[in-house]
C-alpha positions as semicolon CSV with decimal commas, in nm:
position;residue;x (nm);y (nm);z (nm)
1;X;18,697;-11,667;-11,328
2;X;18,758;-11,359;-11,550
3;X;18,461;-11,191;-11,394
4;X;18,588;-11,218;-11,082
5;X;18,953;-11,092;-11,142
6;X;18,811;-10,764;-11,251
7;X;18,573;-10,756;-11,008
8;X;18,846;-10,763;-10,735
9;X;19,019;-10,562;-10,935
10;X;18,749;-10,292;-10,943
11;X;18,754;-10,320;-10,571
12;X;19,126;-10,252;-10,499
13;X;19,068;-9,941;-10,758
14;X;18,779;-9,857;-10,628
15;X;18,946;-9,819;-10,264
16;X;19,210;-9,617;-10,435
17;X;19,012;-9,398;-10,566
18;X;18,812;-9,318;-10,275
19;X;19,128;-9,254;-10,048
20;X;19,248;-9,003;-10,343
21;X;18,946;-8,827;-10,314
22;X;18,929;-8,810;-9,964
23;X;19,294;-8,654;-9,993
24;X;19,151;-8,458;-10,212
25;X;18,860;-8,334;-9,994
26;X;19,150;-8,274;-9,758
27;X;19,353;-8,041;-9,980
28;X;19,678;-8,322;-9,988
29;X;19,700;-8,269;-10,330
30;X;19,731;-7,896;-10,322
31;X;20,015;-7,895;-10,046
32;X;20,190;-8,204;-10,294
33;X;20,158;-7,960;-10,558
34;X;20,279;-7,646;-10,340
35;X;20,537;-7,873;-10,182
36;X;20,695;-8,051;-10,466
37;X;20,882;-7,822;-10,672
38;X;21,021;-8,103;-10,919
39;X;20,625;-8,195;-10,969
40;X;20,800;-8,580;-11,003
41;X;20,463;-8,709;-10,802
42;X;20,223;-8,614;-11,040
43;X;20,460;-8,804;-11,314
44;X;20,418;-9,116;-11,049
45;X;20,078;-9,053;-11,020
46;X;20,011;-9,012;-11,402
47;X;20,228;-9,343;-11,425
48;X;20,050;-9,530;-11,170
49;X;19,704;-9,433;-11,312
50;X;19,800;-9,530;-11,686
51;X;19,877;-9,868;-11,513
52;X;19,604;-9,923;-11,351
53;X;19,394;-9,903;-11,651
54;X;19,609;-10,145;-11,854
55;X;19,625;-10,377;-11,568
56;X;19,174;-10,361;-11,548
57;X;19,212;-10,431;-11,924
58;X;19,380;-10,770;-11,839
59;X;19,161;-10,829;-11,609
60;X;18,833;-10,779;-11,795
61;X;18,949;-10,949;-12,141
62;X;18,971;-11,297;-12,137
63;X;19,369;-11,348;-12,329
64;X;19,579;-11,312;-12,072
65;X;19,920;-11,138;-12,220
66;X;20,235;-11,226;-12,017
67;X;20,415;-10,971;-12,251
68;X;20,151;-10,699;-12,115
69;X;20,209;-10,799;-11,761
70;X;20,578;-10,796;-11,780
71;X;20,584;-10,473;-11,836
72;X;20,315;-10,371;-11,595
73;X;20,589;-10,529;-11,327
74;X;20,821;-10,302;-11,503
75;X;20,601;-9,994;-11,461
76;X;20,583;-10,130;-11,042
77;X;20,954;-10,131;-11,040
78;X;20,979;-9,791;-11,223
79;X;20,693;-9,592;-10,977
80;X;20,964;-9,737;-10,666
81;X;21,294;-9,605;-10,864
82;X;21,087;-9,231;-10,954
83;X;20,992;-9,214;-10,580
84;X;21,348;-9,290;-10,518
85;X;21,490;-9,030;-10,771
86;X;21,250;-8,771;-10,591
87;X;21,419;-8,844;-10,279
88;X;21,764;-8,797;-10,381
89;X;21,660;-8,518;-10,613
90;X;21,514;-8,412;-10,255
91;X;21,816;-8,443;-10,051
92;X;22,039;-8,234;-10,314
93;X;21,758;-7,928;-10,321
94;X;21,774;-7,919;-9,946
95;X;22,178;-7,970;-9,944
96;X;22,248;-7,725;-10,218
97;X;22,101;-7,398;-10,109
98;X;22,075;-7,485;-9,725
99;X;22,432;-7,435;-9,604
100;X;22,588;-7,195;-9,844
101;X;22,470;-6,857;-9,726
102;X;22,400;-6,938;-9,372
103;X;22,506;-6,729;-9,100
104;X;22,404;-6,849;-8,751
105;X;22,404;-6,520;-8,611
106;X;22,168;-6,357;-8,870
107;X;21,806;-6,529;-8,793
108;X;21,664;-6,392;-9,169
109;X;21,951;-6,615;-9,286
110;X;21,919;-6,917;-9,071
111;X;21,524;-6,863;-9,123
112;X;21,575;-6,927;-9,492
113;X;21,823;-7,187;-9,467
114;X;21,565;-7,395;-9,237
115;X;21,322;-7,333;-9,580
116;X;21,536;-7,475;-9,794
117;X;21,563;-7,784;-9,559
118;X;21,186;-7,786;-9,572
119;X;21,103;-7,807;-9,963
120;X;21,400;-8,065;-10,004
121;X;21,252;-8,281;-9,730
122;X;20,902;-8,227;-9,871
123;X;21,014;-8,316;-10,227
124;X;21,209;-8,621;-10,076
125;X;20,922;-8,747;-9,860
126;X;20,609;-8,699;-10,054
127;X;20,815;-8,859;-10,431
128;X;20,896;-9,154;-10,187
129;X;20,543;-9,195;-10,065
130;X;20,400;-9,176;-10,422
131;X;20,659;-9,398;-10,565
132;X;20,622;-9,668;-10,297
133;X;20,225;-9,627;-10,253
134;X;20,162;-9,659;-10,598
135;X;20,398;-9,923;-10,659
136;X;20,254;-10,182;-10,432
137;X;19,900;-10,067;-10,496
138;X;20,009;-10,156;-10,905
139;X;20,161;-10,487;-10,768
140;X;19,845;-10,583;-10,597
141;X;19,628;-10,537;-10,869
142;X;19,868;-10,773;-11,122
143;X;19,878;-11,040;-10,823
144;X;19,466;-11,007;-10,926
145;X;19,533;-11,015;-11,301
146;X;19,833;-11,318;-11,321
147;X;19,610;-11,550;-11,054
């Protein structure tokens, strides 16, 4: 029974890990890291990887800790509520500088105003997409380790 926990375990992290590094291959995590000025993914990321590892340790060991595993359901609400911050961290980059020095009859202004959208949608997007992503991937694998 333990053995296979962490051998399903091994395969819902091994899946991850081969769509990261096809991102990867693809150069997703340079545009994340060109995109996101808050860097609040990698912190997700970071998160969701520590979990991960604590959540294989449950698997593989043979005491199963309910203390452990509460707080690895913490750590899956707290990768939703970072992804969330990002957004609304986000949505006040692209509010804050977008409107105050446009002029619609100047392009250069309206040009940079439109760039400012960009980055605050980009932050707000790609936080979300970690924060969700990770947290169900995390909740998946303690479905694995509880059952």
């Amino acid at each position: 029974m333990v053995y296979s926990k962490f051998s399903s375990w091994v395969v819902i992290v091994g899946f991850t890990a081969l769509c990261a590094v096809v991102a990867n291959h693809l150069g997703f995590f340079k545009y994340v890291y060109a995109n996101d000025p808050t860097k609040l993914s990698f912190l997700i990321i970071g998160l969701f990887i520590c979990s991960s590892i604590v959540a294989g340790w449950q698997c593989a060991v043979r005491i199963n800790s309910d203390n452990v595993i509460d707080k690895l359901w913490w750590c899956t609400q707290a990768l939703v509520t970072l992804g969330m911050i990002g957004t609304v961290i986000g949505f006040l980059l692209m509010l804050s500088n977008a409107f105050a020095s446009i002029d619609l009859s100047d392009i250069d202004s309206t040009q940079a105003a439109l760039t400012d959208i960009g980055i605050g949608m980009a932050t707000a997007l790609l936080t979300t997409f970690f924060g969700m992503t990770g947290g169900l991937l995390l909740q998946v694998q303690l479905l694995v380790a509880e059952d």
